[in-house]
mmCIF file of C-alpha atoms in Angstrom:
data_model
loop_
_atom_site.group_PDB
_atom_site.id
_atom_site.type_symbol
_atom_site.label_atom_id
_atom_site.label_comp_id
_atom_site.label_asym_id
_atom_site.label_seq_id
_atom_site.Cartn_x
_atom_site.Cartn_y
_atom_site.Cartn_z
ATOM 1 C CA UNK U 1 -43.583 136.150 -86.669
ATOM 2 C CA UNK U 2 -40.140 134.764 -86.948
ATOM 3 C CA UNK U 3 -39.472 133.645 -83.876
ATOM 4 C CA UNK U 4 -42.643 132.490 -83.605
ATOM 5 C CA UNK U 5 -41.753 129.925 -86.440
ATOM 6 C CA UNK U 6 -39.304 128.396 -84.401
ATOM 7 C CA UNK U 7 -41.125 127.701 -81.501
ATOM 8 C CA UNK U 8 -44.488 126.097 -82.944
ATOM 9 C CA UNK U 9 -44.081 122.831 -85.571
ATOM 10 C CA UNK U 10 -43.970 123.445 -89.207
ATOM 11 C CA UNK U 11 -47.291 122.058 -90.348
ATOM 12 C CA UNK U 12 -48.637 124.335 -87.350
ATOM 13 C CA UNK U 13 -47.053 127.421 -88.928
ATOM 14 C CA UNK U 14 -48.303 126.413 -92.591
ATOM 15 C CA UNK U 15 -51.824 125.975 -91.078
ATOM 16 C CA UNK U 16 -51.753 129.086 -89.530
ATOM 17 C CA UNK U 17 -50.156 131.205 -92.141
ATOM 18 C CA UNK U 18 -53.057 130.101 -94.924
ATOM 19 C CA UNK U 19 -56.006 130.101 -92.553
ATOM 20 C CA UNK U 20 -54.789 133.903 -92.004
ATOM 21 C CA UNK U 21 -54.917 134.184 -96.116
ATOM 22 C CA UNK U 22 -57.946 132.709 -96.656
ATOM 23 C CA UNK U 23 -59.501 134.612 -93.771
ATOM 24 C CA UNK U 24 -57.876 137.721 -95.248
ATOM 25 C CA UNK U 25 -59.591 136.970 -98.918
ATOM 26 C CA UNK U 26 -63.012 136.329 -97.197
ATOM 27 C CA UNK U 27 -62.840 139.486 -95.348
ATOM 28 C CA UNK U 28 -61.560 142.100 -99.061
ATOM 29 C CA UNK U 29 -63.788 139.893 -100.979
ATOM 30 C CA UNK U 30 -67.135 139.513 -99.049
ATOM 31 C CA UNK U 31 -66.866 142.167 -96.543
ATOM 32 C CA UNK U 32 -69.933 144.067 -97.822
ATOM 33 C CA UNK U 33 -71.958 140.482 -97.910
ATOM 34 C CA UNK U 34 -70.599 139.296 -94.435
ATOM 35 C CA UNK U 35 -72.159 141.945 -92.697
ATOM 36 C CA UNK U 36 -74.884 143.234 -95.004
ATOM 37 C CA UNK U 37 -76.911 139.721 -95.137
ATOM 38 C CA UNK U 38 -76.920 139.558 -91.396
ATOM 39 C CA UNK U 39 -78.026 143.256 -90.847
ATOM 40 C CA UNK U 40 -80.336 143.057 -93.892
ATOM 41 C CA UNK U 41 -81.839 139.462 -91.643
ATOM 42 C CA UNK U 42 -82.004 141.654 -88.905
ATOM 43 C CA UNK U 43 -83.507 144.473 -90.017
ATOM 44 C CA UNK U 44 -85.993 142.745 -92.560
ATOM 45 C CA UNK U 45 -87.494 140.455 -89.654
ATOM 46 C CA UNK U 46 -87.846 143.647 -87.382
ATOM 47 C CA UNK U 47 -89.769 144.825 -89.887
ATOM 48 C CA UNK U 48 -92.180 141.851 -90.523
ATOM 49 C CA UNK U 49 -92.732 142.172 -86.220
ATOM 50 C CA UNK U 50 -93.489 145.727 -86.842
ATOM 51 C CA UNK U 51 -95.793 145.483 -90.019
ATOM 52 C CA UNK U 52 -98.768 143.878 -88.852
ATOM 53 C CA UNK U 53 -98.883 146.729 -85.993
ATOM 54 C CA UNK U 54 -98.682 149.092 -88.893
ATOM 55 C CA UNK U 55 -101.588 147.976 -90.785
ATOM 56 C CA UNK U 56 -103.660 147.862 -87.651
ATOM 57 C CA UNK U 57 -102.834 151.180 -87.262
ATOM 58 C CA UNK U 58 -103.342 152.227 -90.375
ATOM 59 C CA UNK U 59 -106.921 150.030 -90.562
ATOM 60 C CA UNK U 60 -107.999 152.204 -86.951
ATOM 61 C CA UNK U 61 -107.096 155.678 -88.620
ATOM 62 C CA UNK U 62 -109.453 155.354 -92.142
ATOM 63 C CA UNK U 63 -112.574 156.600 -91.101
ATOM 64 C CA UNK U 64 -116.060 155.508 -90.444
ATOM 65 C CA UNK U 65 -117.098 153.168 -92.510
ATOM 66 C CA UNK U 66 -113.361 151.441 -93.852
ATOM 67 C CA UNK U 67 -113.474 148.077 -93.091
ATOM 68 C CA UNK U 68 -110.753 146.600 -90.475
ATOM 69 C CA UNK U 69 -109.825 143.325 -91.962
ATOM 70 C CA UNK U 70 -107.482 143.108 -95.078
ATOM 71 C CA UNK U 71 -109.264 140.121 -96.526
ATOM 72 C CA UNK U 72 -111.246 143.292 -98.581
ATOM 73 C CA UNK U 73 -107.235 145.031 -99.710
ATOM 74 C CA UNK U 74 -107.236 143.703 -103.218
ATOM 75 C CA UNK U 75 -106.146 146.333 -105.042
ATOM 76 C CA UNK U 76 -103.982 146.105 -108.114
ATOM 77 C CA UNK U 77 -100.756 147.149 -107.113
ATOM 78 C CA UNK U 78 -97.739 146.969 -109.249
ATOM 79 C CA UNK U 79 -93.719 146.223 -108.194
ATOM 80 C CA UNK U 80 -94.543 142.860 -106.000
ATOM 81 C CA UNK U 81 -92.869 139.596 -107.421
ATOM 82 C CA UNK U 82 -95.418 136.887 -108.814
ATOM 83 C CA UNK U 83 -94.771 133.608 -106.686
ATOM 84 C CA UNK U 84 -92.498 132.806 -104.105
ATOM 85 C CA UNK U 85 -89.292 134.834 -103.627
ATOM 86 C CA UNK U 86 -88.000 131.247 -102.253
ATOM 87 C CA UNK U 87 -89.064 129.844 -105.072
ATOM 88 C CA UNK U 88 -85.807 131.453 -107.094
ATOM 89 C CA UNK U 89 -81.978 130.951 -107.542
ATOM 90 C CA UNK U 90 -79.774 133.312 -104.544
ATOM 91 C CA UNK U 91 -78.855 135.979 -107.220
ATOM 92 C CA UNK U 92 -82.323 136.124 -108.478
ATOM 93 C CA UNK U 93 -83.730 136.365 -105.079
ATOM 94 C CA UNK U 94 -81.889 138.757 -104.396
ATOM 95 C CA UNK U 95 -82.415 141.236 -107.200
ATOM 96 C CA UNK U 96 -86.109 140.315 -106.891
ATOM 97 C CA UNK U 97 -86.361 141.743 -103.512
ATOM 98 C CA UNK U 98 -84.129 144.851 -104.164
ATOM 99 C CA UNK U 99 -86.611 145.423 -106.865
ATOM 100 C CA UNK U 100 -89.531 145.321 -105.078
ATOM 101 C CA UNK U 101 -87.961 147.602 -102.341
ATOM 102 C CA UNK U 102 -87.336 150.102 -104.181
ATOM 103 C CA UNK U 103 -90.921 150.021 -105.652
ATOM 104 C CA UNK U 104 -91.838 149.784 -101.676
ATOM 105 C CA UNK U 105 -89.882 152.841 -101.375
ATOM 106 C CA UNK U 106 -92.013 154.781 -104.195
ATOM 107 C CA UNK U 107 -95.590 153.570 -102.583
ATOM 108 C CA UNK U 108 -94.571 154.648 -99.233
ATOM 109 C CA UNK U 109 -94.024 157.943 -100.452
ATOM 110 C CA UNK U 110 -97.318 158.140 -101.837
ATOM 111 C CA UNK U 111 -98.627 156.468 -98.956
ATOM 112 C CA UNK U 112 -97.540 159.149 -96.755
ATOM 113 C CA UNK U 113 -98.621 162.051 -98.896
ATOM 114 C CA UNK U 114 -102.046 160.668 -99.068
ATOM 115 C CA UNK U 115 -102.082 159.884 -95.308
ATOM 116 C CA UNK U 116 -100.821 163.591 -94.168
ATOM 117 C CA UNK U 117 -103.983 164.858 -96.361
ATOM 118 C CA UNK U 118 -106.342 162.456 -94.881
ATOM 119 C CA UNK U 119 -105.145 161.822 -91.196
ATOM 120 C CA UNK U 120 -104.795 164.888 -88.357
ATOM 121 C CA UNK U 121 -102.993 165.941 -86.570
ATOM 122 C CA UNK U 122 -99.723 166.066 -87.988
ATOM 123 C CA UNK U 123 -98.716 164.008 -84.786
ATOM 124 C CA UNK U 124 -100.844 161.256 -85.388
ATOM 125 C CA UNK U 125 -98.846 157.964 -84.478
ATOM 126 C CA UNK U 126 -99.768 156.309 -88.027
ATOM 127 C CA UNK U 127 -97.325 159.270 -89.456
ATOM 128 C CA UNK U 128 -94.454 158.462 -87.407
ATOM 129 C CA UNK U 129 -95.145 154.931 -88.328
ATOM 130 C CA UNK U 130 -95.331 155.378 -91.479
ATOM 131 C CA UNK U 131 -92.189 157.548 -91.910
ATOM 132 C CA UNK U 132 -90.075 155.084 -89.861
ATOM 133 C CA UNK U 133 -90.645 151.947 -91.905
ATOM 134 C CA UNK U 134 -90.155 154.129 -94.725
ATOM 135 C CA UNK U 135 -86.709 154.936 -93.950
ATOM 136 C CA UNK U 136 -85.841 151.332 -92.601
ATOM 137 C CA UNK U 137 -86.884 149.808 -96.299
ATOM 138 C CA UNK U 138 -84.575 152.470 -97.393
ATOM 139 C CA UNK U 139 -82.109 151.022 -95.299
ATOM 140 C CA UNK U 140 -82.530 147.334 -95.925
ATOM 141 C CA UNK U 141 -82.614 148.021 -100.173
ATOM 142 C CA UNK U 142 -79.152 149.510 -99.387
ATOM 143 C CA UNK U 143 -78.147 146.592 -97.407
ATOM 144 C CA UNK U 144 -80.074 144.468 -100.967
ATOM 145 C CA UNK U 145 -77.880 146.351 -103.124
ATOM 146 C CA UNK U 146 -74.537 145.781 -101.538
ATOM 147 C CA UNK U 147 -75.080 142.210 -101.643
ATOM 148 C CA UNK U 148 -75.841 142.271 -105.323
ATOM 149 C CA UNK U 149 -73.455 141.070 -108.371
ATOM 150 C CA UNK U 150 -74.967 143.729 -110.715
ATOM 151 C CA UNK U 151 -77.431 146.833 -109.749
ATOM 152 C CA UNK U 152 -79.932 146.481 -111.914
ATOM 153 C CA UNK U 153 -81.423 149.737 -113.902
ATOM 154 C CA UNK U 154 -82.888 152.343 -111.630
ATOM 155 C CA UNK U 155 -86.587 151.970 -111.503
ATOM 156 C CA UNK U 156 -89.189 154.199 -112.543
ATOM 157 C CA UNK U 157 -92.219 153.904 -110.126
ATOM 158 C CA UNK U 158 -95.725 155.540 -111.303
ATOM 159 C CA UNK U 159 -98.402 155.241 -108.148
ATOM 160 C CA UNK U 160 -101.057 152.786 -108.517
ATOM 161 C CA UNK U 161 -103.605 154.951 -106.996
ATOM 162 C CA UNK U 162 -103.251 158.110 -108.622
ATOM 163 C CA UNK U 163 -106.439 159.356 -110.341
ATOM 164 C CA UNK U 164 -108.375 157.335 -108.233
ATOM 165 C CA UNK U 165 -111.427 158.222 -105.407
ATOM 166 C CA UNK U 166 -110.573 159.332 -101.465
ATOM 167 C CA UNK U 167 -111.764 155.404 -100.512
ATOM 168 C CA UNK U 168 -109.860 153.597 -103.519
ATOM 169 C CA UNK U 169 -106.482 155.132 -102.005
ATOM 170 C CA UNK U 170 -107.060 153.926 -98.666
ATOM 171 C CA UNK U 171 -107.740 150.371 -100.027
ATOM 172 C CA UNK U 172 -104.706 150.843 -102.290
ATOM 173 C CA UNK U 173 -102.476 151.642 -99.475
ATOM 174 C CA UNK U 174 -104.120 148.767 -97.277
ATOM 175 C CA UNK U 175 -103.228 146.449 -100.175
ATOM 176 C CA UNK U 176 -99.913 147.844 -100.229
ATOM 177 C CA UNK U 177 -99.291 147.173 -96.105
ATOM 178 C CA UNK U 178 -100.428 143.999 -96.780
ATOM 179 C CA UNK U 179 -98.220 142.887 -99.332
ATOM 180 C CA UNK U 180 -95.527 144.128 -97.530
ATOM 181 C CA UNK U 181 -96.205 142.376 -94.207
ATOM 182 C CA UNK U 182 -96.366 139.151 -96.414
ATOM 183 C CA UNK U 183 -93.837 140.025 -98.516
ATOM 184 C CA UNK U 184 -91.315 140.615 -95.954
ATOM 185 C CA UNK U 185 -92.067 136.662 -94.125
ATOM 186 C CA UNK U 186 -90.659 135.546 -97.302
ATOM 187 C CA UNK U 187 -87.396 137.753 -97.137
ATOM 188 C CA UNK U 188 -86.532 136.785 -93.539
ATOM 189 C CA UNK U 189 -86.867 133.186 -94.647
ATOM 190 C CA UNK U 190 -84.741 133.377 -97.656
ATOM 191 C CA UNK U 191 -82.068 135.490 -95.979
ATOM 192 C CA UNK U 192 -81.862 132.954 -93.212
ATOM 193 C CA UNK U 193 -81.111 130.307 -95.932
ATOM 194 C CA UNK U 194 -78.245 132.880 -97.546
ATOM 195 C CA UNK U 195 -77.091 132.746 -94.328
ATOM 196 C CA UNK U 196 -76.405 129.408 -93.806
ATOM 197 C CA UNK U 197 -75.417 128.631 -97.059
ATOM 198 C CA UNK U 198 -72.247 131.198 -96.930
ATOM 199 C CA UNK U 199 -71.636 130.236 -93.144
ATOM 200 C CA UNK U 200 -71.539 126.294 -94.772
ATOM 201 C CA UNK U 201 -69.022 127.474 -97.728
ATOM 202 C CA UNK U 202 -66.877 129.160 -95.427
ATOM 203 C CA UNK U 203 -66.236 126.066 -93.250
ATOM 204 C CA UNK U 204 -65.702 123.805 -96.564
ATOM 205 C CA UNK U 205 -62.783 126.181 -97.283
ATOM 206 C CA UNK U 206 -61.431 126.058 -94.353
ATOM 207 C CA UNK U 207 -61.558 122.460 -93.803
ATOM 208 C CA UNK U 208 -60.125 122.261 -97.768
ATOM 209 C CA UNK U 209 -56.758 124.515 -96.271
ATOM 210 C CA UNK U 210 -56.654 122.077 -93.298
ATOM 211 C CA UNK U 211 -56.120 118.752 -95.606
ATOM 212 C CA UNK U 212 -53.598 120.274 -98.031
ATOM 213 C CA UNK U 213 -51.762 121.278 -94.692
ATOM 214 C CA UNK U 214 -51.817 117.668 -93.355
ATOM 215 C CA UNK U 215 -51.043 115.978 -96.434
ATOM 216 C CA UNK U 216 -47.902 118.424 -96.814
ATOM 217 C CA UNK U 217 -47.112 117.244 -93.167
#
């Protein structure tokens, strides 16, 4: 590093040795949300290509009699936000859809009890389906959680179709694959937008370093 000082000009050297500190801040300080809002994009908008495939699925393995459109899946189902998630403030957004990930997490489980009962085989694709988005929303509420200022309380999830008839479960767990699938279009949009945003702060900072440099030049 020395001798590299006196080769290259002075206001080079300055430039260089602050856009290496504030590169060096960026990367202790938002480490977790540099990486975890792109893989949460990722993940969240392979699962909005993968949900509509789902409820089809889903839809085709109800029985005789279930009918195969969702404009009929209006149950009452608790733990999705009222509005838009766009509609919200980034911090708010965000705890908004950790929330209601981690309530996806509790109807999936029920969702998958219900379906072993009901479906057979075992085998049946609409388990491994099921099971596999299960574990990705897992995934993505960790990715949620990391980006968070403050976790909020763990949530206690009761299921929304406990109690009820053989039939009112299946439409309870075609409401809740519908919500999700529109639930997650929302989430890839926002998280596009987070995206930008911090890519747009970044480059303010940067360009901030390069001016002090130049005037101190």
């Amino acid at each position: 590093m020395v001798l590299l000082l006196h080769v290259i000009p002075a206001t080079s050297a300055l430039m260089y040795i602050l856009l290496m500190s504030h590169v060096a801040r960026l990367s202790t300080a938002k480490l977790c949300g540099t990486t975890a809002v792109i893989q949460s994009r990722k993940l969240a908008n392979f699962l909005q290509n993968q949900s509509e495939d789902l409820l089809k699925t889903y839809l085709s393995k109800q029985g005789e009699g279930f009918p195969q459109t969702t404009s009929l899946c209006k149950e009452p189902v608790e733990g999705f936000p009222e509005g838009q998630v766009t509609d919200t403030k980034p911090n708010e957004m965000l705890r908004s859809i950790y929330v209601t990930l981690r309530h996806l997490d509790g109807h999936f489980q029920t969702l998958r009890r219900q379906q072993l009962d009901l479906v057979s085989p075992p085998s049946d694709p609409l388990h491994k389906k099921l099971t596999d988005t299960h574990n990705r929303i897992q995934d993505l509420a960790g990715n949620i959680k990391c980006l968070l200022e403050e976790v909020p309380p763990e949530i206690s999830i009761t299921s929304s179709s406990s109690g009820r008839g053989v039939f009112r479960q299946k439409m309870v767990g075609c409401t809740v694959l519908r919500k999700y699938s529109e639930f997650l279009k929302q989430v890839v949009s926002r998280l596009n937008h987070v995206i930008s945003r911090r890519s747009a702060t970044r480059g303010k900072g940067i360009q901030r370093i390069q001016k002090k440099v130049l005037r101190l030049g």
